[in-house]
Coordinates of C-alpha atoms in Angstrom, one line a residue:
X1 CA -148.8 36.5 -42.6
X2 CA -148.5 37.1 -38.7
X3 CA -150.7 34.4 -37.5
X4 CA -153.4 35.2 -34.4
X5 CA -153.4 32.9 -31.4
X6 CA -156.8 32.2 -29.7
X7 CA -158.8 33.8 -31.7
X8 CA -162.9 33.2 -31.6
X9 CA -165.8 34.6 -33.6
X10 CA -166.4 37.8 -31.8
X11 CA -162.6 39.0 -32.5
X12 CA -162.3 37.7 -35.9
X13 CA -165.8 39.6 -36.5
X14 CA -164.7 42.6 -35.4
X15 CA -161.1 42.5 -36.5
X16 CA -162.0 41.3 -40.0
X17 CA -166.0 41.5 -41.1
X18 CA -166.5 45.2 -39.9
X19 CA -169.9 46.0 -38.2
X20 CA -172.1 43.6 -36.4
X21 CA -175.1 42.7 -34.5
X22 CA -175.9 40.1 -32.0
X23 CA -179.5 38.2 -32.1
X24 CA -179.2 35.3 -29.9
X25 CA -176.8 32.7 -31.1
X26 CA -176.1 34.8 -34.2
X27 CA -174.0 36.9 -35.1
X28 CA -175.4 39.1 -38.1
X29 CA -172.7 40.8 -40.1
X30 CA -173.9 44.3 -42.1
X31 CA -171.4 43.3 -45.1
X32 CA -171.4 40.1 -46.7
X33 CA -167.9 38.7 -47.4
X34 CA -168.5 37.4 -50.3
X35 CA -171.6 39.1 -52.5
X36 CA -170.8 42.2 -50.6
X37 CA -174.3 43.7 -49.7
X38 CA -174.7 45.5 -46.7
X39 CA -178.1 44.5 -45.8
X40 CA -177.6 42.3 -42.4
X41 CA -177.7 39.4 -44.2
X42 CA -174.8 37.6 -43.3
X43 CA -175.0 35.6 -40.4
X44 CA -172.8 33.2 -38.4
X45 CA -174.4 30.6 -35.8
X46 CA -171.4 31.2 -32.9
X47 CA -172.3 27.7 -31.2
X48 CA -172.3 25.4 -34.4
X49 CA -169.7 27.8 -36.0
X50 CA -171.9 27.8 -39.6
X51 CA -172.3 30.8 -41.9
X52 CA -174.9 31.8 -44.2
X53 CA -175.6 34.7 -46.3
X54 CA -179.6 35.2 -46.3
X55 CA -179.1 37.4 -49.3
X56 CA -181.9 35.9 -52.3
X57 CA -178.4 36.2 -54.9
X58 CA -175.9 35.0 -52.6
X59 CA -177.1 32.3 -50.7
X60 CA -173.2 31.5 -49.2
X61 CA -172.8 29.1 -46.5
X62 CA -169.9 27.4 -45.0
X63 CA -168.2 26.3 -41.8
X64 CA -166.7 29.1 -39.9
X65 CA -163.5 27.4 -40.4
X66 CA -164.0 28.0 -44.5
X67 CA -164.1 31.6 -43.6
X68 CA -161.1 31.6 -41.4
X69 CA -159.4 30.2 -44.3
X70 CA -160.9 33.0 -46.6
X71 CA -159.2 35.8 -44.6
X72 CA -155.6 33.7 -44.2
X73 CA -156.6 32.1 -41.0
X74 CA -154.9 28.4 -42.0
X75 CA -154.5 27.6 -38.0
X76 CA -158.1 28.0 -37.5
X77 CA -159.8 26.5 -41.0
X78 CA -160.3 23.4 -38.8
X79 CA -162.4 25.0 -36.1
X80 CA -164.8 22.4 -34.8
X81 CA -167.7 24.0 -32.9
X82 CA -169.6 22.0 -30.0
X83 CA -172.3 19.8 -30.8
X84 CA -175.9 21.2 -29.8
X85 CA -179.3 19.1 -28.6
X86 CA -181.3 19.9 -32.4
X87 CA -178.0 17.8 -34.1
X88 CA -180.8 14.7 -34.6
X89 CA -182.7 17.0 -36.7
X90 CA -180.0 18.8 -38.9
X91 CA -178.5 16.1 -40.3
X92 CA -177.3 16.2 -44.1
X93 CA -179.9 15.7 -46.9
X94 CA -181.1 11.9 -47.6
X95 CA -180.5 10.5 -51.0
X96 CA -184.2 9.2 -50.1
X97 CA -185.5 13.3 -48.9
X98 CA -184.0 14.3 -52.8
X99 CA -185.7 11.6 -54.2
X100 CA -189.3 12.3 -52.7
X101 CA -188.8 16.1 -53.2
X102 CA -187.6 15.4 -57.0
X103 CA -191.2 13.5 -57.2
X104 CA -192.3 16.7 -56.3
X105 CA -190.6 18.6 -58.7
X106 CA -188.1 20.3 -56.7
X107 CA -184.5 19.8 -57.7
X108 CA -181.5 19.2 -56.2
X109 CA -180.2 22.7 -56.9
X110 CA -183.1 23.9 -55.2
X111 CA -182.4 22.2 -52.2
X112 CA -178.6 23.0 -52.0
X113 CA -179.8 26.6 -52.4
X114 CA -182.2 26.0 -49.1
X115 CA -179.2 24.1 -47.0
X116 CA -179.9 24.8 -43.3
X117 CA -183.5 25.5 -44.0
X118 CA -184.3 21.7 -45.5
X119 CA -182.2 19.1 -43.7
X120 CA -182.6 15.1 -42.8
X121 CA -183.5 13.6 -39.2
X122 CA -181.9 11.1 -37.9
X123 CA -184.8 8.8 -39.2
X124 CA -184.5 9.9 -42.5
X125 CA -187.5 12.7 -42.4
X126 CA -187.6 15.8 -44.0
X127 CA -186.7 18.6 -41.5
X128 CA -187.4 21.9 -42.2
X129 CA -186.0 24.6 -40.1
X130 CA -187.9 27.9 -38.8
X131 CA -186.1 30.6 -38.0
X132 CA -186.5 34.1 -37.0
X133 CA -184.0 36.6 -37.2
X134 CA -181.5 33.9 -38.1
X135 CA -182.5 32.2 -34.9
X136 CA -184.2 28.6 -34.4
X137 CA -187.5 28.5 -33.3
X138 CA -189.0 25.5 -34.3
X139 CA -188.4 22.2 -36.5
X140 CA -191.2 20.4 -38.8
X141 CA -190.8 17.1 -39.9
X142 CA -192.3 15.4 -42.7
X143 CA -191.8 11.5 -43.1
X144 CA -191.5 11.1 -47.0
X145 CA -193.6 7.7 -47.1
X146 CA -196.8 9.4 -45.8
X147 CA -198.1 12.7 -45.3
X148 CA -197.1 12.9 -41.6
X149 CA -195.8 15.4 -39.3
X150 CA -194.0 16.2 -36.3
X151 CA -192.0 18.5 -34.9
X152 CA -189.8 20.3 -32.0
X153 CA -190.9 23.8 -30.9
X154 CA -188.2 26.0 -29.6
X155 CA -190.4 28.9 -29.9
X156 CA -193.2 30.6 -31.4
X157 CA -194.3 29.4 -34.9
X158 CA -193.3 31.4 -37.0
X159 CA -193.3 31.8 -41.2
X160 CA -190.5 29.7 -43.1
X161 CA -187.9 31.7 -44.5
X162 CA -188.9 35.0 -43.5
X163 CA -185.3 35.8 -43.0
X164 CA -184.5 35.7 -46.9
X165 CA -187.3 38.4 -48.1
X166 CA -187.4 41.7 -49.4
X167 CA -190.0 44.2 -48.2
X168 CA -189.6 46.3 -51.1
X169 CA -191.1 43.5 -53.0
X170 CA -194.7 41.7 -52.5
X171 CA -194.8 38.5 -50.0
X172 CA -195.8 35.5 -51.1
X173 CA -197.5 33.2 -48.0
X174 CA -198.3 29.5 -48.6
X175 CA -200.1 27.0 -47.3
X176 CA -197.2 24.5 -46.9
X177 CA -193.1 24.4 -47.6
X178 CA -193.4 22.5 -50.9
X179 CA -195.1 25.0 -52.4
X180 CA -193.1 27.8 -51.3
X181 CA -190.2 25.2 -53.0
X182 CA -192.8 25.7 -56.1
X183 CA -192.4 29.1 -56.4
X184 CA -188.2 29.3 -55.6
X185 CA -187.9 26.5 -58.2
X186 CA -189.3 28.8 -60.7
X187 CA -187.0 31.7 -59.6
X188 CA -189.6 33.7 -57.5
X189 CA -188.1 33.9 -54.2
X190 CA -190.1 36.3 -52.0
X191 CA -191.9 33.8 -50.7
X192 CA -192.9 31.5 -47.5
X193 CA -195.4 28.9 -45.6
X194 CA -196.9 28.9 -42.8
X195 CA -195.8 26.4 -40.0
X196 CA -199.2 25.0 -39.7
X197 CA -201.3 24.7 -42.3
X198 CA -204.7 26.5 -41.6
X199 CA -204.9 25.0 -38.0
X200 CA -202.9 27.9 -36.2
X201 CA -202.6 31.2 -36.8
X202 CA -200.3 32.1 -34.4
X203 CA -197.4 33.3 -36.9
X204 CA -199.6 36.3 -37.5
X205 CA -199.0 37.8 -34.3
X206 CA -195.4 36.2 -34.4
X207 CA -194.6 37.9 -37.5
X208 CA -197.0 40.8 -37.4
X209 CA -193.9 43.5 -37.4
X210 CA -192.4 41.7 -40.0
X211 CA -195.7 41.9 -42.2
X212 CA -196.2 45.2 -41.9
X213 CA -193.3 46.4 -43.3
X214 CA -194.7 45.1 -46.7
X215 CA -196.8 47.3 -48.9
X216 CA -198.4 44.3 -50.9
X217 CA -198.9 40.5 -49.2
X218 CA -200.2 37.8 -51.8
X219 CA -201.8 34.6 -49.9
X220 CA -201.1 31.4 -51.8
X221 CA -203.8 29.2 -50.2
X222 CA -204.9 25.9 -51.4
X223 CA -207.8 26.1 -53.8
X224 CA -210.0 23.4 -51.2
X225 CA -212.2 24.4 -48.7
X226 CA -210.0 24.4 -45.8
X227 CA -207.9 27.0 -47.7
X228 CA -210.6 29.3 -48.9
X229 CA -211.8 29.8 -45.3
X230 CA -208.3 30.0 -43.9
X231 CA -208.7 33.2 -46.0
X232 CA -211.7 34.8 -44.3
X233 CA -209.7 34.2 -41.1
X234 CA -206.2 35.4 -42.0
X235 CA -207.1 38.6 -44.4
X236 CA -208.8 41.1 -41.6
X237 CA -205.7 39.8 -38.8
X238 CA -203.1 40.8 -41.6
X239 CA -202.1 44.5 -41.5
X240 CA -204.3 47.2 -42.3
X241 CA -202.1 49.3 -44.3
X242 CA -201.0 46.2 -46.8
X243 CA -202.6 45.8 -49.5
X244 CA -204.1 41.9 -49.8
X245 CA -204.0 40.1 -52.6
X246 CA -205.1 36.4 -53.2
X247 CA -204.1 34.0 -55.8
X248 CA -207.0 31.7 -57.4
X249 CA -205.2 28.5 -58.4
X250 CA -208.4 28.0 -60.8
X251 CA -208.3 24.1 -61.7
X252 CA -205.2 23.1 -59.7
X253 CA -205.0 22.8 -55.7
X254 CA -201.9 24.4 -55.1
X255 CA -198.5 25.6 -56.4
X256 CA -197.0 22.4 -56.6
X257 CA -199.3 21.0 -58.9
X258 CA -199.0 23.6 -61.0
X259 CA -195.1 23.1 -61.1
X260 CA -195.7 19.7 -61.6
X261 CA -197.8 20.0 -65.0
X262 CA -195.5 23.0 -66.2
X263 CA -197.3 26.1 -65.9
X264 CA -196.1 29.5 -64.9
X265 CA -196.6 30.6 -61.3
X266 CA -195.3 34.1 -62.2
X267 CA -198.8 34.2 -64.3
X268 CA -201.0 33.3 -61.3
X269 CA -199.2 36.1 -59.3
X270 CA -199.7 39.0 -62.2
X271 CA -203.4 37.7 -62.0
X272 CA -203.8 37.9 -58.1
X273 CA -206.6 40.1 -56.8
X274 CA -207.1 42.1 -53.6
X275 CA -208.7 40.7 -51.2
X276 CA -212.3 42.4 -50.6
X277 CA -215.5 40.2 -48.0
X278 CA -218.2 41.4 -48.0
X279 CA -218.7 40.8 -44.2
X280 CA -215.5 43.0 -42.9
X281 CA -214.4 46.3 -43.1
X282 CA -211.1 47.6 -43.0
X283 CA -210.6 50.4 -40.1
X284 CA -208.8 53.2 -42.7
X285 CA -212.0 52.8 -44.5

Protein backbone atom coordinates (compact mmCIF):
# COMPACT_ATOMS: atom_id res chain seq x y z
CA UNK A 1 0.00 0.00 0.00
CA UNK A 2 0.87 3.81 -0.58
CA UNK A 3 2.50 4.61 2.59
CA UNK A 4 1.64 8.14 4.44
CA UNK A 5 4.55 10.42 5.47
CA UNK A 6 4.22 12.42 8.75
CA UNK A 7 1.31 11.31 9.85
CA UNK A 8 0.02 11.99 13.70
CA UNK A 9 -3.04 10.91 15.62
CA UNK A 10 -5.42 13.58 14.64
CA UNK A 11 -4.98 12.66 10.66
CA UNK A 12 -4.83 9.02 11.17
CA UNK A 13 -8.20 9.55 13.33
CA UNK A 14 -9.87 11.22 10.90
CA UNK A 15 -8.50 9.52 7.82
CA UNK A 16 -9.02 5.99 9.32
CA UNK A 17 -11.37 5.77 12.73
CA UNK A 18 -14.32 7.96 11.43
CA UNK A 19 -15.95 10.39 13.97
CA UNK A 20 -14.34 11.83 17.01
CA UNK A 21 -14.24 13.95 20.03
CA UNK A 22 -11.64 15.68 21.93
CA UNK A 23 -11.65 15.76 25.97
CA UNK A 24 -8.40 17.02 26.96
CA UNK A 25 -5.52 14.76 26.17
CA UNK A 26 -8.00 12.22 24.61
CA UNK A 27 -9.09 11.61 21.82
CA UNK A 28 -12.53 9.62 22.07
CA UNK A 29 -13.43 7.66 18.88
CA UNK A 30 -17.49 6.98 18.44
CA UNK A 31 -16.58 3.36 16.72
CA UNK A 32 -14.36 0.99 18.27
CA UNK A 33 -11.88 -0.59 15.90
CA UNK A 34 -11.95 -3.63 17.19
CA UNK A 35 -15.43 -4.70 19.10
CA UNK A 36 -17.11 -2.23 16.90
CA UNK A 37 -19.60 -0.33 19.21
CA UNK A 38 -20.39 3.08 18.65
CA UNK A 39 -20.75 4.27 22.04
CA UNK A 40 -17.53 6.80 22.62
CA UNK A 41 -15.78 4.28 24.10
CA UNK A 42 -12.67 4.15 22.39
CA UNK A 43 -10.18 6.37 23.45
CA UNK A 44 -6.53 7.21 22.63
CA UNK A 45 -4.21 9.24 25.19
CA UNK A 46 -2.51 11.62 22.12
CA UNK A 47 0.63 12.52 24.58
CA UNK A 48 1.49 8.84 25.77
CA UNK A 49 0.14 7.52 22.41
CA UNK A 50 -1.99 4.49 24.45
CA UNK A 51 -5.44 3.18 23.44
CA UNK A 52 -8.13 1.73 25.30
CA UNK A 53 -11.55 0.65 24.59
CA UNK A 54 -13.81 1.49 27.88
CA UNK A 55 -16.40 -0.81 26.43
CA UNK A 56 -17.30 -3.56 29.74
CA UNK A 57 -16.84 -6.54 26.58
CA UNK A 58 -13.97 -5.18 24.86
CA UNK A 59 -11.62 -3.86 27.10
CA UNK A 60 -8.79 -3.39 24.00
CA UNK A 61 -5.74 -1.54 24.77
CA UNK A 62 -2.57 -1.10 22.96
CA UNK A 63 0.16 1.37 21.87
CA UNK A 64 -0.86 3.60 19.21
CA UNK A 65 1.78 2.21 17.25
CA UNK A 66 -0.23 -1.45 17.47
CA UNK A 67 -3.03 0.38 15.79
CA UNK A 68 -0.96 1.94 13.15
CA UNK A 69 0.00 -1.48 12.39
CA UNK A 70 -3.72 -2.64 12.42
CA UNK A 71 -4.71 -0.29 9.55
CA UNK A 72 -1.17 -1.08 7.42
CA UNK A 73 0.74 1.65 8.91
CA UNK A 74 4.26 -0.58 9.27
CA UNK A 75 6.35 2.92 9.19
CA UNK A 76 4.65 4.09 12.13
CA UNK A 77 3.96 0.72 14.39
CA UNK A 78 7.10 2.03 16.28
CA UNK A 79 5.63 5.39 17.27
CA UNK A 80 7.20 6.36 20.60
CA UNK A 81 5.18 9.03 22.30
CA UNK A 82 6.98 11.61 24.87
CA UNK A 83 7.27 10.73 28.35
CA UNK A 84 4.85 12.73 30.79
CA UNK A 85 5.56 13.88 34.77
CA UNK A 86 2.77 10.81 36.23
CA UNK A 87 5.40 8.11 34.35
CA UNK A 88 6.60 7.21 38.37
CA UNK A 89 3.14 6.17 38.96
CA UNK A 90 2.15 4.13 35.81
CA UNK A 91 4.63 1.83 35.77
CA UNK A 92 3.83 -1.97 34.75
CA UNK A 93 2.21 -4.30 37.42
CA UNK A 94 4.60 -5.79 40.27
CA UNK A 95 5.06 -9.48 40.49
CA UNK A 96 4.70 -8.32 44.33
CA UNK A 97 1.12 -5.82 43.54
CA UNK A 98 -0.24 -9.51 41.81
CA UNK A 99 0.79 -11.28 44.61
CA UNK A 100 -0.93 -9.09 47.43
CA UNK A 101 -4.08 -8.61 45.23
CA UNK A 102 -4.19 -12.55 44.60
CA UNK A 103 -4.24 -12.64 48.69
CA UNK A 104 -7.10 -10.73 48.07
CA UNK A 105 -8.73 -12.76 45.75
CA UNK A 106 -8.40 -10.86 42.64
CA UNK A 107 -6.71 -12.62 39.73
CA UNK A 108 -4.36 -11.90 37.40
CA UNK A 109 -6.96 -11.80 34.59
CA UNK A 110 -8.68 -9.33 36.58
CA UNK A 111 -6.05 -7.12 36.66
CA UNK A 112 -4.94 -7.36 32.87
CA UNK A 113 -8.61 -6.54 32.22
CA UNK A 114 -8.07 -3.15 34.56
CA UNK A 115 -4.57 -2.23 32.78
CA UNK A 116 -4.24 1.55 32.94
CA UNK A 117 -6.60 1.70 35.82
CA UNK A 118 -4.27 -0.56 38.42
CA UNK A 119 -0.54 0.08 37.71
CA UNK A 120 2.90 -0.11 39.92
CA UNK A 121 4.87 3.02 41.40
CA UNK A 122 8.08 3.36 41.13
CA UNK A 123 8.35 2.03 44.78
CA UNK A 124 6.46 -0.89 44.11
CA UNK A 125 2.82 0.44 45.39
CA UNK A 126 -0.32 -0.14 44.05
CA UNK A 127 -1.49 2.78 41.85
CA UNK A 128 -4.83 3.17 40.93
CA UNK A 129 -5.74 5.64 38.29
CA UNK A 130 -8.94 8.05 38.44
CA UNK A 131 -10.11 9.30 35.53
CA UNK A 132 -12.95 11.24 34.19
CA UNK A 133 -13.95 11.23 30.79
CA UNK A 134 -10.91 9.29 29.93
CA UNK A 135 -8.88 11.97 31.52
CA UNK A 136 -6.46 11.76 34.67
CA UNK A 137 -7.51 13.34 37.58
CA UNK A 138 -5.94 11.87 40.39
CA UNK A 139 -3.59 8.78 41.48
CA UNK A 140 -4.12 6.66 44.88
CA UNK A 141 -1.46 4.63 46.11
CA UNK A 142 -1.64 1.75 48.29
CA UNK A 143 1.73 0.23 49.76
CA UNK A 144 0.92 -3.57 49.83
CA UNK A 145 2.86 -4.23 53.22
CA UNK A 146 0.39 -1.95 55.25
CA UNK A 147 -2.75 -0.38 54.79
CA UNK A 148 -1.34 2.97 53.72
CA UNK A 149 -2.15 5.64 51.31
CA UNK A 150 -0.99 8.32 49.26
CA UNK A 151 -1.66 9.96 46.36
CA UNK A 152 -1.25 12.82 43.52
CA UNK A 153 -4.26 14.95 42.78
CA UNK A 154 -4.57 16.31 39.35
CA UNK A 155 -7.96 17.18 39.90
CA UNK A 156 -11.12 16.76 41.57
CA UNK A 157 -11.70 13.30 43.19
CA UNK A 158 -13.67 11.65 41.49
CA UNK A 159 -15.37 7.79 41.40
CA UNK A 160 -12.98 4.91 39.99
CA UNK A 161 -13.96 3.69 36.71
CA UNK A 162 -16.84 5.71 36.05
CA UNK A 163 -15.70 5.80 32.47
CA UNK A 164 -16.53 1.94 31.96
CA UNK A 165 -20.42 1.99 33.17
CA UNK A 166 -23.63 1.67 31.71
CA UNK A 167 -26.51 3.99 32.73
CA UNK A 168 -29.04 1.68 31.47
CA UNK A 169 -27.92 -0.58 34.17
CA UNK A 170 -27.87 0.01 38.21
CA UNK A 171 -24.46 1.56 39.69
CA UNK A 172 -22.71 -0.09 42.07
CA UNK A 173 -20.59 2.48 44.55
CA UNK A 174 -18.01 1.01 47.02
CA UNK A 175 -16.32 1.90 49.80
CA UNK A 176 -12.76 1.15 48.46
CA UNK A 177 -11.13 -0.26 44.84
CA UNK A 178 -10.77 -3.91 46.12
CA UNK A 179 -14.09 -4.32 46.45
CA UNK A 180 -15.17 -2.91 43.41
CA UNK A 181 -12.21 -5.66 42.07
CA UNK A 182 -14.81 -8.01 44.17
CA UNK A 183 -17.56 -7.43 42.21
CA UNK A 184 -15.62 -7.42 38.47
CA UNK A 185 -14.00 -10.66 39.61
CA UNK A 186 -17.32 -12.12 39.78
CA UNK A 187 -18.35 -10.78 36.35
CA UNK A 188 -20.53 -7.73 37.65
CA UNK A 189 -18.99 -4.86 36.09
CA UNK A 190 -21.17 -1.77 36.67
CA UNK A 191 -19.44 -0.92 39.45
CA UNK A 192 -16.92 1.68 41.34
CA UNK A 193 -15.25 3.25 44.66
CA UNK A 194 -15.05 6.18 45.92
CA UNK A 195 -11.53 7.90 46.08
CA UNK A 196 -11.83 8.38 49.72
CA UNK A 197 -13.31 6.24 51.86
CA UNK A 198 -16.08 8.00 53.90
CA UNK A 199 -13.78 11.01 54.70
CA UNK A 200 -14.76 13.19 51.55
CA UNK A 201 -17.51 13.44 49.72
CA UNK A 202 -16.52 15.60 47.17
CA UNK A 203 -16.99 13.03 44.16
CA UNK A 204 -20.72 13.67 44.65
CA UNK A 205 -20.67 16.96 43.31
CA UNK A 206 -17.77 15.85 40.92
CA UNK A 207 -19.84 13.23 39.46
CA UNK A 208 -23.29 14.44 40.25
CA UNK A 209 -24.11 14.70 36.21
CA UNK A 210 -22.86 11.48 35.87
CA UNK A 211 -25.16 10.01 38.72
CA UNK A 212 -28.10 11.29 37.60
CA UNK A 213 -28.23 9.75 34.46
CA UNK A 214 -28.83 6.43 36.42
CA UNK A 215 -32.33 5.33 37.23
CA UNK A 216 -31.18 2.91 40.21
CA UNK A 217 -27.70 3.60 42.33
CA UNK A 218 -26.82 0.55 44.92
CA UNK A 219 -24.30 1.82 47.74
CA UNK A 220 -21.88 -0.95 48.71
CA UNK A 221 -20.73 0.40 52.11
CA UNK A 222 -18.81 -1.38 54.68
CA UNK A 223 -20.98 -3.10 57.16
CA UNK A 224 -18.87 -0.97 60.31
CA UNK A 225 -19.95 2.01 61.73
CA UNK A 226 -17.98 4.33 59.69
CA UNK A 227 -19.92 2.90 56.70
CA UNK A 228 -23.40 2.87 58.02
CA UNK A 229 -23.21 6.62 58.70
CA UNK A 230 -21.32 7.41 55.52
CA UNK A 231 -24.85 6.30 54.35
CA UNK A 232 -26.98 8.87 56.22
CA UNK A 233 -24.64 11.42 54.67
CA UNK A 234 -24.29 10.30 50.99
CA UNK A 235 -28.25 9.03 50.38
CA UNK A 236 -30.13 12.69 50.60
CA UNK A 237 -26.79 14.37 48.38
CA UNK A 238 -27.32 11.58 45.75
CA UNK A 239 -29.98 12.47 43.09
CA UNK A 240 -33.52 12.83 43.74
CA UNK A 241 -34.92 11.12 40.85
CA UNK A 242 -32.60 7.78 41.45
CA UNK A 243 -33.80 5.39 43.09
CA UNK A 244 -31.35 4.30 46.25
CA UNK A 245 -30.71 1.10 47.19
CA UNK A 246 -28.31 -0.19 49.90
CA UNK A 247 -26.60 -3.52 50.19
CA UNK A 248 -26.48 -5.14 53.88
CA UNK A 249 -23.41 -7.33 53.81
CA UNK A 250 -25.19 -9.11 57.00
CA UNK A 251 -22.13 -11.07 58.76
CA UNK A 252 -19.23 -9.97 56.48
CA UNK A 253 -17.62 -6.27 56.34
CA UNK A 254 -17.45 -5.82 52.80
CA UNK A 255 -17.34 -7.34 49.34
CA UNK A 256 -14.06 -8.63 49.47
CA UNK A 257 -14.65 -10.78 52.23
CA UNK A 258 -17.36 -12.17 50.86
CA UNK A 259 -15.28 -13.06 47.58
CA UNK A 260 -12.85 -14.31 49.77
CA UNK A 261 -15.14 -17.13 51.59
CA UNK A 262 -16.94 -17.88 48.16
CA UNK A 263 -20.24 -16.39 48.28
CA UNK A 264 -22.30 -14.77 45.50
CA UNK A 265 -22.21 -10.95 45.41
CA UNK A 266 -24.93 -11.13 42.65
CA UNK A 267 -27.22 -12.49 45.64
CA UNK A 268 -26.48 -9.43 47.91
CA UNK A 269 -27.31 -7.11 44.98
CA UNK A 270 -30.96 -8.99 44.15
CA UNK A 271 -31.39 -8.49 47.98
CA UNK A 272 -30.55 -4.73 48.12
CA UNK A 273 -33.19 -2.43 49.54
CA UNK A 274 -34.04 1.24 48.97
CA UNK A 275 -32.84 3.44 50.94
CA UNK A 276 -35.64 5.11 53.26
CA UNK A 277 -34.45 7.50 57.09
CA UNK A 278 -36.60 8.37 58.82
CA UNK A 279 -35.08 11.88 59.49
CA UNK A 280 -35.08 13.11 55.62
CA UNK A 281 -37.43 13.67 53.09
CA UNK A 282 -37.04 13.55 49.58
CA UNK A 283 -38.25 16.90 47.74
CA UNK A 284 -40.65 14.92 44.88
CA UNK A 285 -42.23 13.62 47.91
Amino acid sequence: MEQQRGIDIFTFAKEKLGDYKISGKELIVKKCPYCGKEKHKFSINTEKGLFQCFSGSCRKTGSIGTLYKKFGLIDYAAYNPKTVDIKEYCQNVTDNVKEFLAARGITEKTVKQNFFDIMSTVNNEISFIYRKGFEVHSIKCRKTDKKEFRGKKLKDLTLWKLDFCDYEKPLIICEGELDQLSFEEQDIQNAVSVPAGCSSLSWIDTDFEELEKYKEIILAFDSDTAGKEALKKIFPRLPENSIIKSIDFGMYKDANEILLANGDLKKYIQAAKELEFDEYIRMTD
